[in-house]
Amino acid sequence: MATYSYPLVSIIIPLYNAEKHIAETIETALNQTWPNKEIIIINDSSTDNSLAIANKYVNENVKAFTQENKGASAARNYGLREAKGEYIQFLDADDLLSPDKIEGQMGYLKGSKTLIGLCRVVHFDDGDDYRKIVLKDDDWFCKDSNDPVDFLLKLNADDDVLPGYGSMIQPNSWLTPKTLIEKAGMWNEFRCPDDDGEFFCRVILASEGIKYSTIGTNYYRKHKHNNTVSGQKSLSAYESMLLSIDLKYSYLKERFNDPILERVFARHYWEIGVAAYPRYRQLSKRAINKALEYGYNGQKYKAGPVGTWLSKILGWRLARILTYLRFKV
């Protein structure tokens, strides 16, 4: 099959200590039915056998590079600088794509450089057979949108503000024209559990809309023992999360000046304020004050039945202290 009529897609894989899964992830990239693709692996100074495994796949269309340990966002930026493709597919080193994922989205995009492609995401626990999961397109975002601001408001909302909305779209689900990334800017390289949320907020706002594909699936692996930044509870992680929320709010504020925006983001500030308490009291206070400034009036403490009951009797702060002392989280 000739590939000159098929735009090149660059699949960028940031790699750090994923020796258990990287081979399967690379295979899932190689098995994409889209004929014109390149795979770019950026090793973030792994300390296990990840790079040795990745190097076994290196050829004309699979390249591997190593950077000093700077985090996944910096690795993705490295990959973007090396990418020759007109479209970008990010793929985490332990996740998987159905073989038709890229081809399905390219079919829906029809060569557009102003729309961003989206597909379904399936969450599965590490060790489970993801192929047995029933595929559905019943989330609110499983349709096209020609209003990026409205889409992002719904994405960041919850039932208290916009009933039926709110979600987390894992970054592998997107297929992005490189020109949109050039317009929006590269990844911010602060280490943050929400680095993808901040990045794709800019990319979506730079687009003319979202094109949803019912063909293709992103399989997102969940780990019980999470040692990545998403599972950390360090002060720097909380500070980065606050910065990410500040930035997303400011991007949307430039395009949409309405009180509902503050209500949408008040919840995010409140949740960080509660999660950071009592270990990081000053940061917690800053986040709680911002949530109250934005009019937060939702549930004060979300936990299991016992924790929620205790918070109603003792207040959320004391309930949070008890949780922290018992579980150190």
mmCIF file with all atom_site columns, N, CA and C in Angstrom, residues 235-280:
data_model
loop_
_atom_site.group_PDB
_atom_site.id
_atom_site.type_symbol
_atom_site.label_atom_id
_atom_site.label_alt_id
_atom_site.label_comp_id
_atom_site.label_asym_id
_atom_site.label_entity_id
_atom_site.label_seq_id
_atom_site.pdbx_PDB_ins_code
_atom_site.Cartn_x
_atom_site.Cartn_y
_atom_site.Cartn_z
_atom_site.occupancy
_atom_site.B_iso_or_equiv
_atom_site.pdbx_formal_charge
_atom_site.auth_seq_id
_atom_site.auth_comp_id
_atom_site.auth_asym_id
_atom_site.auth_atom_id
_atom_site.pdbx_PDB_model_num
ATOM 1   N N  . LEU A 1 235 ? 4.553   18.155 48.461 1.00 0.00 ? 235 LEU A N  1
ATOM 2   C CA . LEU A 1 235 ? 4.179   19.567 48.393 1.00 0.00 ? 235 LEU A CA 1
ATOM 3   C C  . LEU A 1 235 ? 4.293   20.086 46.968 1.00 0.00 ? 235 LEU A C  1
ATOM 4   N N  . SER A 1 236 ? 5.363   19.709 46.275 1.00 0.00 ? 236 SER A N  1
ATOM 5   C CA . SER A 1 236 ? 5.543   20.187 44.902 1.00 0.00 ? 236 SER A CA 1
ATOM 6   C C  . SER A 1 236 ? 4.435   19.684 43.988 1.00 0.00 ? 236 SER A C  1
ATOM 7   N N  . ALA A 1 237 ? 3.938   18.462 44.236 1.00 0.00 ? 237 ALA A N  1
ATOM 8   C CA . ALA A 1 237 ? 2.839   17.939 43.420 1.00 0.00 ? 237 ALA A CA 1
ATOM 9   C C  . ALA A 1 237 ? 1.577   18.764 43.631 1.00 0.00 ? 237 ALA A C  1
ATOM 10  N N  . TYR A 1 238 ? 1.272   19.094 44.887 1.00 0.00 ? 238 TYR A N  1
ATOM 11  C CA . TYR A 1 238 ? 0.095   19.919 45.162 1.00 0.00 ? 238 TYR A CA 1
ATOM 12  C C  . TYR A 1 238 ? 0.257   21.323 44.585 1.00 0.00 ? 238 TYR A C  1
ATOM 13  N N  . GLU A 1 239 ? 1.457   21.889 44.698 1.00 0.00 ? 239 GLU A N  1
ATOM 14  C CA . GLU A 1 239 ? 1.695   23.222 44.135 1.00 0.00 ? 239 GLU A CA 1
ATOM 15  C C  . GLU A 1 239 ? 1.511   23.210 42.626 1.00 0.00 ? 239 GLU A C  1
ATOM 16  N N  . SER A 1 240 ? 1.979   22.154 41.976 1.00 0.00 ? 240 SER A N  1
ATOM 17  C CA . SER A 1 240 ? 1.812   22.038 40.530 1.00 0.00 ? 240 SER A CA 1
ATOM 18  C C  . SER A 1 240 ? 0.347   21.866 40.150 1.00 0.00 ? 240 SER A C  1
ATOM 19  N N  . MET A 1 241 ? -0.398  21.131 40.962 1.00 0.00 ? 241 MET A N  1
ATOM 20  C CA . MET A 1 241 ? -1.829  20.966 40.708 1.00 0.00 ? 241 MET A CA 1
ATOM 21  C C  . MET A 1 241 ? -2.553  22.304 40.813 1.00 0.00 ? 241 MET A C  1
ATOM 22  N N  . LEU A 1 242 ? -2.195  23.101 41.817 1.00 0.00 ? 242 LEU A N  1
ATOM 23  C CA . LEU A 1 242 ? -2.795  24.434 41.949 1.00 0.00 ? 242 LEU A CA 1
ATOM 24  C C  . LEU A 1 242 ? -2.451  25.302 40.753 1.00 0.00 ? 242 LEU A C  1
ATOM 25  N N  . LEU A 1 243 ? -1.193  25.244 40.322 1.00 0.00 ? 243 LEU A N  1
ATOM 26  C CA . LEU A 1 243 ? -0.776  26.030 39.168 1.00 0.00 ? 243 LEU A CA 1
ATOM 27  C C  . LEU A 1 243 ? -1.555  25.617 37.928 1.00 0.00 ? 243 LEU A C  1
ATOM 28  N N  . SER A 1 244 ? -1.738  24.319 37.745 1.00 0.00 ? 244 SER A N  1
ATOM 29  C CA . SER A 1 244 ? -2.492  23.829 36.595 1.00 0.00 ? 244 SER A CA 1
ATOM 30  C C  . SER A 1 244 ? -3.920  24.368 36.602 1.00 0.00 ? 244 SER A C  1
ATOM 31  N N  . ILE A 1 245 ? -4.563  24.362 37.772 1.00 0.00 ? 245 ILE A N  1
ATOM 32  C CA . ILE A 1 245 ? -5.926  24.887 37.874 1.00 0.00 ? 245 ILE A CA 1
ATOM 33  C C  . ILE A 1 245 ? -5.946  26.384 37.593 1.00 0.00 ? 245 ILE A C  1
ATOM 34  N N  . ASP A 1 246 ? -4.983  27.110 38.156 1.00 0.00 ? 246 ASP A N  1
ATOM 35  C CA . ASP A 1 246 ? -4.891  28.549 37.901 1.00 0.00 ? 246 ASP A CA 1
ATOM 36  C C  . ASP A 1 246 ? -4.788  28.829 36.403 1.00 0.00 ? 246 ASP A C  1
ATOM 37  N N  . LEU A 1 247 ? -3.939  28.064 35.727 1.00 0.00 ? 247 LEU A N  1
ATOM 38  C CA . LEU A 1 247 ? -3.714  28.287 34.299 1.00 0.00 ? 247 LEU A CA 1
ATOM 39  C C  . LEU A 1 247 ? -4.954  27.958 33.482 1.00 0.00 ? 247 LEU A C  1
ATOM 40  N N  . LYS A 1 248 ? -5.580  26.815 33.756 1.00 0.00 ? 248 LYS A N  1
ATOM 41  C CA . LYS A 1 248 ? -6.785  26.449 32.999 1.00 0.00 ? 248 LYS A CA 1
ATOM 42  C C  . LYS A 1 248 ? -7.888  27.488 33.194 1.00 0.00 ? 248 LYS A C  1
ATOM 43  N N  . TYR A 1 249 ? -8.042  27.941 34.422 1.00 0.00 ? 249 TYR A N  1
ATOM 44  C CA . TYR A 1 249 ? -9.045  28.973 34.688 1.00 0.00 ? 249 TYR A CA 1
ATOM 45  C C  . TYR A 1 249 ? -8.736  30.234 33.885 1.00 0.00 ? 249 TYR A C  1
ATOM 46  N N  . SER A 1 250 ? -7.472  30.650 33.868 1.00 0.00 ? 250 SER A N  1
ATOM 47  C CA . SER A 1 250 ? -7.104  31.881 33.159 1.00 0.00 ? 250 SER A CA 1
ATOM 48  C C  . SER A 1 250 ? -7.312  31.744 31.654 1.00 0.00 ? 250 SER A C  1
ATOM 49  N N  . TYR A 1 251 ? -7.014  30.566 31.086 1.00 0.00 ? 251 TYR A N  1
ATOM 50  C CA . TYR A 1 251 ? -7.222  30.367 29.648 1.00 0.00 ? 251 TYR A CA 1
ATOM 51  C C  . TYR A 1 251 ? -8.700  30.509 29.294 1.00 0.00 ? 251 TYR A C  1
ATOM 52  N N  . LEU A 1 252 ? -9.558  29.894 30.096 1.00 0.00 ? 252 LEU A N  1
ATOM 53  C CA . LEU A 1 252 ? -10.991 29.952 29.818 1.00 0.00 ? 252 LEU A CA 1
ATOM 54  C C  . LEU A 1 252 ? -11.559 31.332 30.108 1.00 0.00 ? 252 LEU A C  1
ATOM 55  N N  . LYS A 1 253 ? -11.025 31.997 31.109 1.00 0.00 ? 253 LYS A N  1
ATOM 56  C CA . LYS A 1 253 ? -11.501 33.336 31.474 1.00 0.00 ? 253 LYS A CA 1
ATOM 57  C C  . LYS A 1 253 ? -11.318 34.319 30.322 1.00 0.00 ? 253 LYS A C  1
ATOM 58  N N  . GLU A 1 254 ? -10.255 34.128 29.546 1.00 0.00 ? 254 GLU A N  1
ATOM 59  C CA . GLU A 1 254 ? -10.007 35.001 28.399 1.00 0.00 ? 254 GLU A CA 1
ATOM 60  C C  . GLU A 1 254 ? -11.081 34.854 27.329 1.00 0.00 ? 254 GLU A C  1
ATOM 61  N N  . ARG A 1 255 ? -11.723 33.697 27.288 1.00 0.00 ? 255 ARG A N  1
ATOM 62  C CA . ARG A 1 255 ? -12.707 33.417 26.240 1.00 0.00 ? 255 ARG A CA 1
ATOM 63  C C  . ARG A 1 255 ? -14.143 33.423 26.742 1.00 0.00 ? 255 ARG A C  1
ATOM 64  N N  . PHE A 1 256 ? -14.318 33.343 28.067 1.00 0.00 ? 256 PHE A N  1
ATOM 65  C CA . PHE A 1 256 ? -15.664 33.134 28.600 1.00 0.00 ? 256 PHE A CA 1
ATOM 66  C C  . PHE A 1 256 ? -15.756 33.782 29.973 1.00 0.00 ? 256 PHE A C  1
ATOM 67  N N  . ASN A 1 257 ? -16.322 34.968 30.030 1.00 0.00 ? 257 ASN A N  1
ATOM 68  C CA . ASN A 1 257 ? -16.411 35.714 31.290 1.00 0.00 ? 257 ASN A CA 1
ATOM 69  C C  . ASN A 1 257 ? -17.818 35.563 31.858 1.00 0.00 ? 257 ASN A C  1
ATOM 70  N N  . ASP A 1 258 ? -18.017 34.492 32.612 1.00 0.00 ? 258 ASP A N  1
ATOM 71  C CA . ASP A 1 258 ? -19.336 34.192 33.164 1.00 0.00 ? 258 ASP A CA 1
ATOM 72  C C  . ASP A 1 258 ? -19.147 33.603 34.556 1.00 0.00 ? 258 ASP A C  1
ATOM 73  N N  . PRO A 1 259 ? -20.030 33.920 35.510 1.00 0.00 ? 259 PRO A N  1
ATOM 74  C CA . PRO A 1 259 ? -19.884 33.401 36.882 1.00 0.00 ? 259 PRO A CA 1
ATOM 75  C C  . PRO A 1 259 ? -19.833 31.882 36.979 1.00 0.00 ? 259 PRO A C  1
ATOM 76  N N  . ILE A 1 260 ? -20.413 31.177 36.016 1.00 0.00 ? 260 ILE A N  1
ATOM 77  C CA . ILE A 1 260 ? -20.399 29.713 36.094 1.00 0.00 ? 260 ILE A CA 1
ATOM 78  C C  . ILE A 1 260 ? -18.978 29.168 36.027 1.00 0.00 ? 260 ILE A C  1
ATOM 79  N N  . LEU A 1 261 ? -18.073 29.932 35.400 1.00 0.00 ? 261 LEU A N  1
ATOM 80  C CA . LEU A 1 261 ? -16.685 29.494 35.312 1.00 0.00 ? 261 LEU A CA 1
ATOM 81  C C  . LEU A 1 261 ? -16.068 29.372 36.707 1.00 0.00 ? 261 LEU A C  1
ATOM 82  N N  . GLU A 1 262 ? -16.341 30.350 37.563 1.00 0.00 ? 262 GLU A N  1
ATOM 83  C CA . GLU A 1 262 ? -15.825 30.294 38.931 1.00 0.00 ? 262 GLU A CA 1
ATOM 84  C C  . GLU A 1 262 ? -16.444 29.132 39.697 1.00 0.00 ? 262 GLU A C  1
ATOM 85  N N  . ARG A 1 263 ? -17.711 28.884 39.472 1.00 0.00 ? 263 ARG A N  1
ATOM 86  C CA . ARG A 1 263 ? -18.369 27.762 40.156 1.00 0.00 ? 263 ARG A CA 1
ATOM 87  C C  . ARG A 1 263 ? -17.767 26.430 39.725 1.00 0.00 ? 263 ARG A C  1
ATOM 88  N N  . VAL A 1 264 ? -17.436 26.314 38.445 1.00 0.00 ? 264 VAL A N  1
ATOM 89  C CA . VAL A 1 264 ? -16.829 25.084 37.936 1.00 0.00 ? 264 VAL A CA 1
ATOM 90  C C  . VAL A 1 264 ? -15.479 24.835 38.596 1.00 0.00 ? 264 VAL A C  1
ATOM 91  N N  . PHE A 1 265 ? -14.665 25.882 38.702 1.00 0.00 ? 265 PHE A N  1
ATOM 92  C CA . PHE A 1 265 ? -13.308 25.696 39.219 1.00 0.00 ? 265 PHE A CA 1
ATOM 93  C C  . PHE A 1 265 ? -13.237 25.737 40.736 1.00 0.00 ? 265 PHE A C  1
ATOM 94  N N  . ALA A 1 266 ? -14.268 26.245 41.399 1.00 0.00 ? 266 ALA A N  1
ATOM 95  C CA . ALA A 1 266 ? -14.265 26.266 42.863 1.00 0.00 ? 266 ALA A CA 1
ATOM 96  C C  . ALA A 1 266 ? -14.091 24.864 43.428 1.00 0.00 ? 266 ALA A C  1
ATOM 97  N N  . ARG A 1 267 ? -14.734 23.894 42.806 1.00 0.00 ? 267 ARG A N  1
ATOM 98  C CA . ARG A 1 267 ? -14.630 22.508 43.290 1.00 0.00 ? 267 ARG A CA 1
ATOM 99  C C  . ARG A 1 267 ? -13.195 22.005 43.246 1.00 0.00 ? 267 ARG A C  1
ATOM 100 N N  . HIS A 1 268 ? -12.481 22.322 42.163 1.00 0.00 ? 268 HIS A N  1
ATOM 101 C CA . HIS A 1 268 ? -11.102 21.848 42.035 1.00 0.00 ? 268 HIS A CA 1
ATOM 102 C C  . HIS A 1 268 ? -10.222 22.418 43.142 1.00 0.00 ? 268 HIS A C  1
ATOM 103 N N  . TYR A 1 269 ? -10.394 23.703 43.433 1.00 0.00 ? 269 TYR A N  1
ATOM 104 C CA . TYR A 1 269 ? -9.618  24.307 44.521 1.00 0.00 ? 269 TYR A CA 1
ATOM 105 C C  . TYR A 1 269 ? -9.972  23.658 45.862 1.00 0.00 ? 269 TYR A C  1
ATOM 106 N N  . TRP A 1 270 ? -11.271 23.435 46.075 1.00 0.00 ? 270 TRP A N  1
ATOM 107 C CA . TRP A 1 270 ? -11.695 22.849 47.346 1.00 0.00 ? 270 TRP A CA 1
ATOM 108 C C  . TRP A 1 270 ? -11.101 21.449 47.535 1.00 0.00 ? 270 TRP A C  1
ATOM 109 N N  . GLU A 1 271 ? -11.142 20.632 46.506 1.00 0.00 ? 271 GLU A N  1
ATOM 110 C CA . GLU A 1 271 ? -10.643 19.264 46.617 1.00 0.00 ? 271 GLU A CA 1
ATOM 111 C C  . GLU A 1 271 ? -9.150  19.228 46.914 1.00 0.00 ? 271 GLU A C  1
ATOM 112 N N  . ILE A 1 272 ? -8.385  20.133 46.313 1.00 0.00 ? 272 ILE A N  1
ATOM 113 C CA . ILE A 1 272 ? -6.959  20.191 46.623 1.00 0.00 ? 272 ILE A CA 1
ATOM 114 C C  . ILE A 1 272 ? -6.748  20.672 48.049 1.00 0.00 ? 272 ILE A C  1
ATOM 115 N N  . GLY A 1 273 ? -7.535  21.664 48.461 1.00 0.00 ? 273 GLY A N  1
ATOM 116 C CA . GLY A 1 273 ? -7.419  22.163 49.825 1.00 0.00 ? 273 GLY A CA 1
ATOM 117 C C  . GLY A 1 273 ? -7.665  21.084 50.859 1.00 0.00 ? 273 GLY A C  1
ATOM 118 N N  . VAL A 1 274 ? -8.667  20.257 50.627 1.00 0.00 ? 274 VAL A N  1
ATOM 119 C CA . VAL A 1 274 ? -8.979  19.166 51.553 1.00 0.00 ? 274 VAL A CA 1
ATOM 120 C C  . VAL A 1 274 ? -7.892  18.093 51.504 1.00 0.00 ? 274 VAL A C  1
ATOM 121 N N  . ALA A 1 275 ? -7.471  17.718 50.303 1.00 0.00 ? 275 ALA A N  1
ATOM 122 C CA . ALA A 1 275 ? -6.476  16.650 50.157 1.00 0.00 ? 275 ALA A CA 1
ATOM 123 C C  . ALA A 1 275 ? -5.129  17.034 50.770 1.00 0.00 ? 275 ALA A C  1
ATOM 124 N N  . ALA A 1 276 ? -4.766  18.319 50.693 1.00 0.00 ? 276 ALA A N  1
ATOM 125 C CA . ALA A 1 276 ? -3.471  18.768 51.207 1.00 0.00 ? 276 ALA A CA 1
ATOM 126 C C  . ALA A 1 276 ? -3.461  18.933 52.721 1.00 0.00 ? 276 ALA A C  1
ATOM 127 N N  . TYR A 1 277 ? -4.638  18.932 53.333 1.00 0.00 ? 277 TYR A N  1
ATOM 128 C CA . TYR A 1 277 ? -4.755  19.117 54.781 1.00 0.00 ? 277 TYR A CA 1
ATOM 129 C C  . TYR A 1 277 ? -4.629  17.769 55.491 1.00 0.00 ? 277 TYR A C  1
ATOM 130 N N  . PRO A 1 278 ? -3.953  17.653 56.626 1.00 0.00 ? 278 PRO A N  1
ATOM 131 C CA . PRO A 1 278 ? -3.285  18.706 57.404 1.00 0.00 ? 278 PRO A CA 1
ATOM 132 C C  . PRO A 1 278 ? -1.799  18.837 57.113 1.00 0.00 ? 278 PRO A C  1
ATOM 133 N N  . ARG A 1 279 ? -1.296  18.023 56.176 1.00 0.00 ? 279 ARG A N  1
ATOM 134 C CA . ARG A 1 279 ? 0.153   17.982 55.967 1.00 0.00 ? 279 ARG A CA 1
ATOM 135 C C  . ARG A 1 279 ? 0.706   19.317 55.477 1.00 0.00 ? 279 ARG A C  1
ATOM 136 N N  . TYR A 1 280 ? -0.024  19.961 54.558 1.00 0.00 ? 280 TYR A N  1
ATOM 137 C CA . TYR A 1 280 ? 0.444   21.230 53.988 1.00 0.00 ? 280 TYR A CA 1
ATOM 138 C C  . TYR A 1 280 ? -0.614  22.294 54.256 1.00 0.00 ? 280 TYR A C  1
#
